[in-house]
Short mmCIF file of C-alpha atoms in Angstrom, two decimals:
data_model
loop_
_atom_site.label_atom_id
_atom_site.label_comp_id
_atom_site.label_asym_id
_atom_site.label_seq_id
_atom_site.Cartn_x
_atom_site.Cartn_y
_atom_site.Cartn_z
CA ALA A 1 -12.33 -4.91 6.43
CA GLY A 2 -14.06 -1.71 5.33
CA THR A 3 -13.58 2.03 5.04
CA TYR A 4 -11.28 3.44 7.71
CA ASP A 5 -12.84 6.06 9.99
CA GLU A 6 -10.30 8.01 12.04
CA SER A 7 -12.95 8.97 14.61
CA ASN A 8 -13.78 5.29 15.13
CA PRO A 9 -10.61 3.54 14.01
CA TYR A 10 -11.39 0.03 15.27
CA VAL A 11 -14.61 -0.51 13.33
CA ASN A 12 -14.70 -2.52 10.09
CA ARG A 13 -11.12 -3.67 10.51
CA ASP A 14 -9.53 -7.03 9.87
CA PRO A 15 -10.74 -9.15 12.85
CA ARG A 16 -7.16 -10.24 13.44
CA LEU A 17 -6.45 -6.75 14.82
CA ALA A 18 -8.75 -7.39 17.79
CA ALA A 19 -7.42 -10.93 18.16
CA THR A 20 -3.80 -9.77 18.36
CA ILE A 21 -3.84 -6.64 20.53
CA VAL A 22 -6.02 -4.96 23.14
CA TYR A 23 -6.95 -1.48 21.93
CA PRO A 24 -8.62 1.44 23.78
CA GLY A 25 -12.29 0.73 24.45
CA GLN A 26 -12.01 -3.00 23.86
CA VAL A 27 -13.52 -5.31 26.47
CA TYR A 28 -10.85 -7.70 27.69
CA ASN A 29 -11.54 -10.31 30.37
CA GLY A 30 -14.74 -8.53 31.38
CA LYS A 31 -13.09 -5.09 31.67
CA VAL A 32 -12.97 -2.13 29.32
CA PHE A 33 -9.38 -1.25 28.46
CA SER A 34 -9.10 2.53 29.00
CA PRO A 35 -5.51 3.80 28.74
CA VAL A 36 -6.60 7.39 27.96
CA ILE A 37 -8.66 7.95 31.12
CA SER A 38 -6.68 9.85 33.75
CA GLY A 39 -6.32 7.94 37.00
CA ASN A 40 -7.47 4.68 35.45
CA ASP A 41 -5.31 1.63 36.17
CA ASP A 42 -4.59 1.37 32.44
CA HIS A 43 -3.27 4.94 32.19
CA PRO A 44 0.55 5.23 31.79
CA ALA A 45 0.79 7.54 34.81
CA LYS A 46 -0.96 5.05 37.08
CA ALA A 47 1.45 2.10 37.07
CA ASN A 48 4.96 1.35 35.88
CA ASN A 49 3.79 -1.63 33.85
CA SER A 50 1.01 0.27 32.07
CA THR A 51 1.37 0.48 28.33
CA LYS A 52 2.92 3.68 26.99
CA THR A 53 1.47 3.19 23.51
CA GLY A 54 -2.24 2.86 24.26
CA TYR A 55 -2.21 -0.78 23.18
CA ASN A 56 -1.54 -4.04 24.96
CA PHE A 57 -0.43 -7.44 23.75
CA LYS A 58 -3.18 -10.06 23.48
CA LYS A 59 -1.96 -13.03 21.46
CA TYR A 60 -0.73 -15.95 23.58
CA ILE A 61 -2.20 -14.45 26.77
CA ASN A 62 -4.71 -16.52 28.70
CA PRO A 63 -7.65 -14.17 29.47
CA ILE A 64 -8.45 -16.11 32.64
CA ASP A 65 -5.13 -15.18 34.21
CA GLN A 66 -4.28 -11.75 35.52
CA TYR A 67 -2.52 -9.74 32.85
CA ASP A 68 0.38 -8.87 35.15
CA ASP A 69 1.04 -12.57 35.62
CA MET A 70 1.27 -13.32 31.91
CA TRP A 71 4.63 -15.08 32.26
CA ASN A 72 2.81 -17.89 34.04
CA THR A 73 0.06 -18.36 31.47
CA GLY A 74 -0.86 -21.91 30.54
CA ARG A 75 -1.35 -20.97 26.89
CA ASN A 76 0.79 -23.21 24.70
CA ILE A 77 3.08 -21.62 22.13
CA MET A 78 2.44 -22.73 18.56
CA VAL A 79 5.57 -23.96 16.79
CA ILE A 80 3.86 -24.40 13.44
CA ARG A 81 0.22 -23.76 12.60
CA TYR A 82 -1.90 -25.11 9.78
CA ALA A 83 -2.29 -21.50 8.62
CA GLU A 84 1.44 -21.43 7.97
CA VAL A 85 1.20 -24.61 5.91
CA LEU A 86 -1.58 -23.09 3.81
CA LEU A 87 0.03 -19.68 3.30
CA SER A 88 3.42 -21.22 2.55
CA LYS A 89 1.78 -23.43 -0.06
CA ALA A 90 0.01 -20.43 -1.59
CA GLU A 91 3.22 -18.38 -1.59
CA ALA A 92 5.13 -21.15 -3.36
CA MET A 93 2.41 -21.42 -6.00
CA ILE A 94 2.43 -17.66 -6.52
CA GLU A 95 6.20 -17.65 -7.01
CA LEU A 96 5.77 -20.44 -9.58
CA ASN A 97 3.01 -18.35 -11.18
CA LEU A 98 0.49 -21.13 -10.59
CA ILE A 99 -2.52 -18.84 -10.27
CA ASN A 100 -5.40 -21.28 -9.91
CA ASP A 101 -8.30 -22.34 -7.69
CA GLU A 102 -6.04 -24.42 -5.45
CA MET A 103 -3.86 -21.41 -4.67
CA TYR A 104 -6.85 -19.15 -3.92
CA ALA A 105 -8.43 -21.86 -1.76
CA ALA A 106 -5.35 -22.01 0.48
CA ILE A 107 -5.48 -18.26 1.16
CA ASP A 108 -9.26 -18.22 1.53
CA ALA A 109 -9.15 -20.95 4.18
CA VAL A 110 -6.95 -18.75 6.39
CA ARG A 111 -8.88 -15.54 5.74
CA GLN A 112 -12.32 -17.02 6.26
CA ARG A 113 -11.29 -18.70 9.51
CA ALA A 114 -10.39 -15.21 10.76
CA GLY A 115 -13.71 -13.76 9.59
CA MET A 116 -12.38 -12.14 6.42
CA PRO A 117 -14.00 -12.51 2.99
CA ALA A 118 -12.51 -14.66 0.26
CA VAL A 119 -9.86 -13.09 -1.95
CA ASP A 120 -11.28 -10.76 -4.61
CA ARG A 121 -10.08 -12.61 -7.69
CA SER A 122 -10.91 -9.73 -9.99
CA LYS A 123 -8.45 -7.54 -8.07
CA TYR A 124 -5.78 -10.07 -7.12
CA ASN A 125 -5.28 -11.82 -10.43
CA SER A 126 -1.58 -11.38 -11.21
CA GLN A 127 1.63 -12.66 -9.67
CA ASP A 128 2.67 -9.19 -8.52
CA LYS A 129 -0.65 -8.37 -6.85
CA LEU A 130 -0.91 -11.79 -5.25
CA ARG A 131 2.64 -11.48 -3.95
CA GLN A 132 1.63 -8.25 -2.20
CA LEU A 133 -1.47 -9.96 -0.81
CA ILE A 134 0.29 -13.05 0.53
CA ARG A 135 2.94 -10.93 2.22
CA ARG A 136 0.27 -8.88 3.94
CA GLU A 137 -1.54 -12.05 4.99
CA ARG A 138 1.58 -13.46 6.61
CA ARG A 139 2.30 -10.17 8.39
CA VAL A 140 -1.21 -10.01 9.87
CA GLU A 141 -1.84 -13.70 10.52
CA PHE A 142 1.53 -14.37 12.16
CA ALA A 143 1.97 -11.10 14.06
CA TYR A 144 4.24 -11.61 17.10
CA GLU A 145 4.86 -15.27 16.23
CA GLY A 146 8.52 -14.75 15.37
CA MET A 147 8.29 -15.16 11.60
CA ARG A 148 8.56 -11.62 10.32
CA ARG A 149 12.35 -11.36 10.09
CA PHE A 150 12.63 -14.72 8.36
CA ASP A 151 9.98 -13.65 5.84
CA ILE A 152 11.79 -10.38 5.16
CA ILE A 153 15.05 -12.24 4.61
CA ARG A 154 13.42 -14.81 2.34
CA TRP A 155 11.75 -12.13 0.25
CA ASN A 156 15.08 -10.32 -0.07
CA ILE A 157 13.59 -6.98 0.98
CA ALA A 158 15.59 -6.48 4.19
CA LYS A 159 17.79 -3.79 2.67
CA ASP A 160 14.64 -1.83 1.80
CA VAL A 161 12.68 -2.17 5.04
CA LEU A 162 15.32 -2.58 7.75
CA ASN A 163 17.60 0.31 6.81
CA GLY A 164 17.06 3.92 7.82
CA LYS A 165 16.27 6.24 10.68
CA VAL A 166 13.73 5.29 13.32
CA TYR A 167 11.53 7.92 14.93
CA GLY A 168 9.28 7.79 17.95
CA CYS A 169 6.35 10.01 18.85
CA ARG A 170 6.27 12.13 21.99
CA GLN A 171 2.89 13.35 23.17
CA ALA A 172 2.74 17.13 22.80
CA GLY A 173 -0.89 17.83 23.73
CA ASN A 174 -3.07 17.68 26.81
CA GLU A 175 -6.51 16.47 27.77
CA ASN A 176 -8.78 19.49 28.11
CA PRO A 177 -10.86 18.99 30.12
CA ILE A 178 -9.28 16.06 31.95
CA LEU A 179 -11.06 12.91 30.85
CA ASP A 180 -12.44 10.73 33.61
CA GLU A 181 -14.86 7.84 33.89
CA THR A 182 -17.86 10.11 34.59
CA TYR A 183 -17.47 12.14 31.40
CA PRO A 184 -20.34 11.54 28.93
CA ASN A 185 -19.42 8.88 26.40
CA GLY A 186 -18.69 10.29 22.96
CA ASP A 187 -18.77 13.93 24.06
CA HIS A 188 -15.03 14.38 24.39
CA LYS A 189 -12.25 13.93 21.90
CA LEU A 190 -8.55 14.18 22.49
CA ASN A 191 -6.52 16.38 20.17
CA LEU A 192 -2.98 15.31 20.88
CA GLN A 193 -0.26 16.29 18.46
CA GLY A 194 2.58 13.84 18.12
CA GLU A 195 6.05 15.34 18.34
CA PRO A 196 8.47 13.10 16.41
CA PHE A 197 11.89 12.50 17.86
CA PHE A 198 14.87 10.60 16.51
CA VAL A 199 15.55 7.22 18.14
CA GLU A 200 18.34 5.60 16.15
CA THR A 201 19.68 4.76 12.72
CA ARG A 202 19.35 1.10 11.81
CA THR A 203 21.48 -0.62 9.21
CA PHE A 204 21.17 -3.93 7.46
CA ALA A 205 24.13 -5.10 5.39
CA GLU A 206 24.11 -8.02 2.99
CA HIS A 207 26.05 -10.22 5.40
CA ASN A 208 23.34 -9.71 8.02
CA ARG A 209 21.21 -12.19 6.09
CA TYR A 210 23.18 -14.83 7.98
CA LEU A 211 23.89 -15.01 11.69
CA PRO A 212 27.48 -15.24 12.94
CA LEU A 213 28.85 -18.49 14.28
CA SER A 214 29.63 -18.28 17.97
CA GLN A 215 33.27 -17.99 18.98
CA SER A 216 32.90 -21.06 21.19
CA SER A 217 31.76 -23.10 18.18
CA LEU A 218 34.71 -21.87 16.14
CA ASP A 219 37.09 -22.71 18.97
CA LYS A 220 35.73 -26.24 19.26
CA ASN A 221 35.92 -26.99 15.56
CA PRO A 222 38.82 -25.40 13.63
CA LYS A 223 37.27 -26.53 10.34
CA LEU A 224 34.34 -24.20 10.80
CA VAL A 225 34.60 -20.94 8.86
CA GLN A 226 32.95 -17.78 10.12
CA ASN A 227 30.22 -16.39 7.90
CA SER A 228 31.40 -13.56 5.69
CA GLY A 229 31.23 -10.10 7.23
CA TYR A 230 31.71 -11.15 10.86
#
């Protein structure tokens, strides 16, 4: 990872970004993904199943298959990965304040496999800083693998990150001139202003840490007691 450049936002980033999603300009399965080019198959106005965000999902998808047939991919779903074993070990050691070579080695093994440098020990040398680091590592490494909510619950931060208003972004600008495939590369930039709009208010109460027992389970076993709050 390096310095972020808004005019070239996908350069010098964590390699796991490109491994997780397909972003504009990225070559995927021998084709350049171009959701901003008018009339292109990737443009939202071209097809109902085109992405509306400018990004597409990449993890778990078999590049050999057609993207619109992703439900039939032969890619196996990972139930538990060695990376989870390593990061869980490192997290446990951090919580026990066991800041040592063994803990750093567990994180470094995951980062270096992804093409990231080893942890800067001069910067991440305290329990608080390492806690921030390990939580970021889990968020990036396990993106879209179904772990995020469980991590948030375990860290007891759900009330801080799952409560509040959610806003979307409506495109409020236009391409001028219209961008097409014959336009000189690099000579045209889009200046689209996002217009925020309210989506919904989300709430997370303390009892939401636990899921409710199904009514059918309660009916079958009268000794079961519903979790508090449901």
